[in-house]
GROMACS .gro file of C-alpha atoms in nm:
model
  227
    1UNK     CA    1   5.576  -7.027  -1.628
    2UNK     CA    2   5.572  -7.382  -1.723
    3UNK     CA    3   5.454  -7.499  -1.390
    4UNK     CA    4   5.128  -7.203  -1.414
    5UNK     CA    5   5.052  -7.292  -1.737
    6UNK     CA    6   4.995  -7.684  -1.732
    7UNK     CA    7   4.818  -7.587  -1.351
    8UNK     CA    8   4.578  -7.407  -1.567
    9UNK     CA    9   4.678  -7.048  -1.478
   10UNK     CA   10   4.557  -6.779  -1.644
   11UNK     CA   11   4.747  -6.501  -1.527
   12UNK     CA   12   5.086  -6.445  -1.379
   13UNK     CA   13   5.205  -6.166  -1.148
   14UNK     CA   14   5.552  -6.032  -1.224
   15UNK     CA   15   5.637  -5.799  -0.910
   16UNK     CA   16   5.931  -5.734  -0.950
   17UNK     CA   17   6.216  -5.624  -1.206
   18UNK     CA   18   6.574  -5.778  -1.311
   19UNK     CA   19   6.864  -5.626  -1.536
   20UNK     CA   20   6.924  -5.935  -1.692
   21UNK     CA   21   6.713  -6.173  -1.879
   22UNK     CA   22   6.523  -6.446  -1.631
   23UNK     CA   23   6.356  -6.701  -1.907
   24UNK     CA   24   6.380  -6.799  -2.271
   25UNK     CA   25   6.150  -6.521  -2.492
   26UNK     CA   26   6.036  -6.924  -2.645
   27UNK     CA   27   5.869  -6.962  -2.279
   28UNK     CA   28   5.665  -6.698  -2.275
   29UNK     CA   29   5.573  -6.753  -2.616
   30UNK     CA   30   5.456  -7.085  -2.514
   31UNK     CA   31   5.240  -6.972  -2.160
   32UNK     CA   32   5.095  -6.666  -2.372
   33UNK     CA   33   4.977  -6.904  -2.665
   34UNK     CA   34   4.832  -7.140  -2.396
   35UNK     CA   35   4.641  -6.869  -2.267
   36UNK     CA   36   4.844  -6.750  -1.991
   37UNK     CA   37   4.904  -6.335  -1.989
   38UNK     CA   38   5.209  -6.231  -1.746
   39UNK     CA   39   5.212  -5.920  -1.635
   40UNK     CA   40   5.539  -5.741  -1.543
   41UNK     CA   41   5.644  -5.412  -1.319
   42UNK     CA   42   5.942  -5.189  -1.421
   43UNK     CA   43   6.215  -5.022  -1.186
   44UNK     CA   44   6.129  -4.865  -0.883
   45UNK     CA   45   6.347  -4.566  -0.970
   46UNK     CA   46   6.339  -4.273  -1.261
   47UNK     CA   47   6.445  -4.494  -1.587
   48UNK     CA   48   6.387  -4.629  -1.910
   49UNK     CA   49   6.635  -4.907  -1.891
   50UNK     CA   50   6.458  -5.231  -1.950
   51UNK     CA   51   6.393  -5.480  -1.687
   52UNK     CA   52   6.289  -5.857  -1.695
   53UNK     CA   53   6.047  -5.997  -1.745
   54UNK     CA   54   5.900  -5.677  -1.863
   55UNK     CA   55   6.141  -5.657  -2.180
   56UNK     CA   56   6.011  -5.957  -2.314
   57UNK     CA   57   5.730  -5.976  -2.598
   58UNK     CA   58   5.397  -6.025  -2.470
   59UNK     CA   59   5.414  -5.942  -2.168
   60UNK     CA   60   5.195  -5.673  -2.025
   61UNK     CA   61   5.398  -5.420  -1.870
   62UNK     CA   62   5.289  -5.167  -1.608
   63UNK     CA   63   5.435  -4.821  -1.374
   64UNK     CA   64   5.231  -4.638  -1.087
   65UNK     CA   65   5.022  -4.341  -1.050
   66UNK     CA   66   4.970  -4.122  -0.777
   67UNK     CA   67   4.576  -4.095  -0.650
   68UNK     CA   68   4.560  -3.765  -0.882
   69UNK     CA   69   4.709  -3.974  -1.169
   70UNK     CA   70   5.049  -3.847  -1.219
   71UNK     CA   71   5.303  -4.117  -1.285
   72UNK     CA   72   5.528  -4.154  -1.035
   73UNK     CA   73   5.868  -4.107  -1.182
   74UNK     CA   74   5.972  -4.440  -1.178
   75UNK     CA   75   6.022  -4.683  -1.456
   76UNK     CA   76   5.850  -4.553  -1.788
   77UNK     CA   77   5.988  -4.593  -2.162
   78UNK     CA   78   5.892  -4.825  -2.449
   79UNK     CA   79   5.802  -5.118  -2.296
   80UNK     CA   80   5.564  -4.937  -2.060
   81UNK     CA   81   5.221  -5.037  -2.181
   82UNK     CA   82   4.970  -4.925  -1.857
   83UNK     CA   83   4.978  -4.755  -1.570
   84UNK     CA   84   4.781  -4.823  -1.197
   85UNK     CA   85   4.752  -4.707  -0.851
   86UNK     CA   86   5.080  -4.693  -0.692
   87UNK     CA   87   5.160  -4.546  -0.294
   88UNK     CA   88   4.954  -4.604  -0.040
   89UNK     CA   89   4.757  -4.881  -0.146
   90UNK     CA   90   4.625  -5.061   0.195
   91UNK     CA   91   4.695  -5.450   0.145
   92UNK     CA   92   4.731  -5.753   0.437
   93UNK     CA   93   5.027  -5.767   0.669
   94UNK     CA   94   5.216  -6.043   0.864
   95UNK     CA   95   5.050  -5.942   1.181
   96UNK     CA   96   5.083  -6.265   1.442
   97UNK     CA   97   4.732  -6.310   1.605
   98UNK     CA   98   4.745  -6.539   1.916
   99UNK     CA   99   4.438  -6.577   2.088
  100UNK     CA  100   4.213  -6.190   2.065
  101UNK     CA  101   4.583  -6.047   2.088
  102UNK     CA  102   4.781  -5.919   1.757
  103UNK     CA  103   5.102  -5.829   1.762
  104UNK     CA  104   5.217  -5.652   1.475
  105UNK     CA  105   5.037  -5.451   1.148
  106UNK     CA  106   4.755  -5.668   1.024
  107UNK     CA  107   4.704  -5.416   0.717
  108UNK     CA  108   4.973  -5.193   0.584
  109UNK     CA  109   5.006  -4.943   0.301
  110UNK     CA  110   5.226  -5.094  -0.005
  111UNK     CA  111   5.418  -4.851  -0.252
  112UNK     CA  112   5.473  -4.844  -0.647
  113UNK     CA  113   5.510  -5.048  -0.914
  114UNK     CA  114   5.483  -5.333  -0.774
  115UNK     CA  115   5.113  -5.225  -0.595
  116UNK     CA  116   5.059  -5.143  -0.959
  117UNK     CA  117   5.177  -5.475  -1.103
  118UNK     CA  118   4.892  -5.666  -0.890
  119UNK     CA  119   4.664  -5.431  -0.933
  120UNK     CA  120   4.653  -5.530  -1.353
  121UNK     CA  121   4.674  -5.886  -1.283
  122UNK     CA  122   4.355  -5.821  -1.056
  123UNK     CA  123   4.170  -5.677  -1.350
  124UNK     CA  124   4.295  -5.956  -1.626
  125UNK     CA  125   4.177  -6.210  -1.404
  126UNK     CA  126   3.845  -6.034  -1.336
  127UNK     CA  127   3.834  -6.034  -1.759
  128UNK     CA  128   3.895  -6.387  -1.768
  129UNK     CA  129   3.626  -6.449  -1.478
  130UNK     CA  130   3.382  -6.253  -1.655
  131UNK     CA  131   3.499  -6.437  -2.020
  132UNK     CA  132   3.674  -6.737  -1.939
  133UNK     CA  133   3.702  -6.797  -2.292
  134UNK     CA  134   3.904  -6.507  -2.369
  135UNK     CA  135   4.265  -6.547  -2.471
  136UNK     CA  136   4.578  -6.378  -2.380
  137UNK     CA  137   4.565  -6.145  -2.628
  138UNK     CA  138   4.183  -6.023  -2.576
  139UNK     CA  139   4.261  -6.011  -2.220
  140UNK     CA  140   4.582  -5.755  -2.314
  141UNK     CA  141   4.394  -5.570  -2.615
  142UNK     CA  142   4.082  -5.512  -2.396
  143UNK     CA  143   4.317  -5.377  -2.130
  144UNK     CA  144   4.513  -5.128  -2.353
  145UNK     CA  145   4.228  -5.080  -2.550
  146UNK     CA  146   3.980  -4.921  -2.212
  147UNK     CA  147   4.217  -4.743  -2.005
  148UNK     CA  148   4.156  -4.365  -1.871
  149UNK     CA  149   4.336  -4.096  -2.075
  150UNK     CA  150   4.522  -3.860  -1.873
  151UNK     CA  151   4.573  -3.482  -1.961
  152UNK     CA  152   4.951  -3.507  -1.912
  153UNK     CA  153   4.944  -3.777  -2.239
  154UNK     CA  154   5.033  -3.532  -2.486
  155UNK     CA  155   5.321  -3.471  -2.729
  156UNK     CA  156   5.583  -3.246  -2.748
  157UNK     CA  157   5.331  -2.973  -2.924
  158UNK     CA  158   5.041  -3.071  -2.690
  159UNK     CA  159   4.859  -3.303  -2.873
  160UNK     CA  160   4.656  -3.571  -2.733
  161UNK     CA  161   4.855  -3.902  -2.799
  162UNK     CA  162   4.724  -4.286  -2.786
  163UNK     CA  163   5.026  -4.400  -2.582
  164UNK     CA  164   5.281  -4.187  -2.394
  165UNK     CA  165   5.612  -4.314  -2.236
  166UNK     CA  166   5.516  -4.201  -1.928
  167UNK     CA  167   5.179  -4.353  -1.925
  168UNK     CA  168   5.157  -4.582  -2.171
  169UNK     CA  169   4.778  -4.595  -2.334
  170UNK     CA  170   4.656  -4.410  -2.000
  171UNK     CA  171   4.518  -4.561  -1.633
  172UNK     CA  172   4.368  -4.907  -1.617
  173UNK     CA  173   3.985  -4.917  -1.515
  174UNK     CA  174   3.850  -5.195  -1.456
  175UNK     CA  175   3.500  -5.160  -1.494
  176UNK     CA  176   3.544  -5.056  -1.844
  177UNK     CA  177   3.714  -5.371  -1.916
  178UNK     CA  178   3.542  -5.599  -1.872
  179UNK     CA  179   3.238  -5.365  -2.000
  180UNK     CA  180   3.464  -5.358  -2.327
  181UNK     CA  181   3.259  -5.480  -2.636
  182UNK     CA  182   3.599  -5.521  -2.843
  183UNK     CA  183   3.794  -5.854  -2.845
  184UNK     CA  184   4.125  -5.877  -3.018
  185UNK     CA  185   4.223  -6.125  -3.230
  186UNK     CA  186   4.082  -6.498  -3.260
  187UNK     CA  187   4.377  -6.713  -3.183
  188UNK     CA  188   4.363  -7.076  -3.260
  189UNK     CA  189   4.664  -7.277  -3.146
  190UNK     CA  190   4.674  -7.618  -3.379
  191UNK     CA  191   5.005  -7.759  -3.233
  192UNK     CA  192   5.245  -7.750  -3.005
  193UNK     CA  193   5.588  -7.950  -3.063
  194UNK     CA  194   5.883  -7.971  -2.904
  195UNK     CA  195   6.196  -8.078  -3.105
  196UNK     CA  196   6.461  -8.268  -3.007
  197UNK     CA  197   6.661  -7.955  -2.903
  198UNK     CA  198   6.422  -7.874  -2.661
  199UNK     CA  199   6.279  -7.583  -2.845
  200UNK     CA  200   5.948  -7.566  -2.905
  201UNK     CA  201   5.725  -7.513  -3.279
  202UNK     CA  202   5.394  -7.335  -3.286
  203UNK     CA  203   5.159  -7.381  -3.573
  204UNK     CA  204   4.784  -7.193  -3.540
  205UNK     CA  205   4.649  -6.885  -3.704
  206UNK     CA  206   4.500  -6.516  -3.553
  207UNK     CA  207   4.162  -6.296  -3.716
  208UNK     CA  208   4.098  -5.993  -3.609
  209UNK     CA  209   3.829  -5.769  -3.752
  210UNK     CA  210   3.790  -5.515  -3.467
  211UNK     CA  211   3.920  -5.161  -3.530
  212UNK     CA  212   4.245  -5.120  -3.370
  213UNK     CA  213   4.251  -4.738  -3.428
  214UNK     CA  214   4.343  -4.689  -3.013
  215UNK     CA  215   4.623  -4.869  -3.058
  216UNK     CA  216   4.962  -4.696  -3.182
  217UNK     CA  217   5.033  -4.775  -3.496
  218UNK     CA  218   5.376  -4.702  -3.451
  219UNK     CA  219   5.440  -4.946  -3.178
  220UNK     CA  220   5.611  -5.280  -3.206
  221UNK     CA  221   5.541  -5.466  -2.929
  222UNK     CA  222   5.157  -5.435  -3.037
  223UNK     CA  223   5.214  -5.583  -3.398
  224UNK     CA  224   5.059  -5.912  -3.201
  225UNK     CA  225   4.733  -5.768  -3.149
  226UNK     CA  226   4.640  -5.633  -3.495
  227UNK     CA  227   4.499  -5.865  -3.725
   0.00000   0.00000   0.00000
């Protein structure tokens, strides 16, 4: 994360999903405030445990959908923040070309939360391209903030609900946003220090006077994005 952020990255693609922690929460405090978003997958598999680097904070975490948008049954709980397109998603292959001869697949179809994974750093990146002033936190709040509700995001007594563990706050789309007129908050970064422990000290502040009635209220990992 280090190595992205002082190449200038904006974005980085977490495929993949680890019981135990894989970085210091400090790191990704550091990338994210630098203007770097990662963006994490959860298990493969029908579970809330949490994975890494999903289960740190800021960190965008997705799960797949099938092409009628129906999550998949795979990871899900309350670090799930969006869902994408999961199985069958055609992508490039290792196929050896020698001469007009190829030997092997060329394209291939990819399954689940990893697909999924890529498919939201895709559409933070296309944010950032669009807006490369934007920081991490617009990119992430404009992504919650436009995603496609689902009829299956209800509550126990059927009621339409911002964010569902299943789903999180519904299916990315990414023409709505980077259509999205919202930003989130205004972060300015002052200082960055490291001490002689090797920790590192923020100093900066955040405004935010956008309405952040989509978000849930209720949900911690969000407290970042409201003002």
């Amino acid at each position: 994360l280090r190595h992205f952020t002082d190449a200038g990255a904006r974005v980085a693609n977490f495929s993949m999903a680890a019981s135990s922690p894989v970085v210091d929460q400090q790191v990704v405090d550091e990338a994210y405030a630098r203007g770097l978003l990662s963006v994490a997958g959860l298990y493969n598999r029908d579970t809330d445990e949490p994975a890494y680097p999903a289960a740190y904070e800021k960190v965008l975490v997705v799960s797949g959908v099938d092409p009628e948008d129906r999550a998949l049954e795979l990871g899900w709980g309350p670090l799930l923040d969006v869902v994408a397109p999961g199985p069958g998603v055609l992508t490039t292959a290792a196929g050896l070309r020698i001469g007009p001869v190829v030997f092997g697949q060329l394209y291939r179809p990819l399954c689940c939360n990893s697909v999924a994974t890529a498919i939201v750093s895709g559409v933070a990146a296309l944010l950032l391209e669009s807006d490369p002033t934007l920081s991490s936190a617009q990119v992430e709040k404009r992504i919650k903030l436009s995603t496609r509700k689902v009829p299956d995001m209800v509550d126990e007594r059927g009621q339409p609900v911002r964010w569902h563990p299943r789903y999180g706050y519904g299916v990315v789309d990414a023409y709505a946003a980077v259509s999205y007129d919202h930003r989130g908050p205004e972060v300015t970064l002052h200082s960055v220090e490291r001490g002689a422990d090797g920790s590192y000290g923020f100093s900066g502040e955040a405004s935010d006077n956008v309405d952040d009635t989509g978000l849930d209220p209720g949900r911690t990992r969000d407290s970042h994005l409201r003002g």
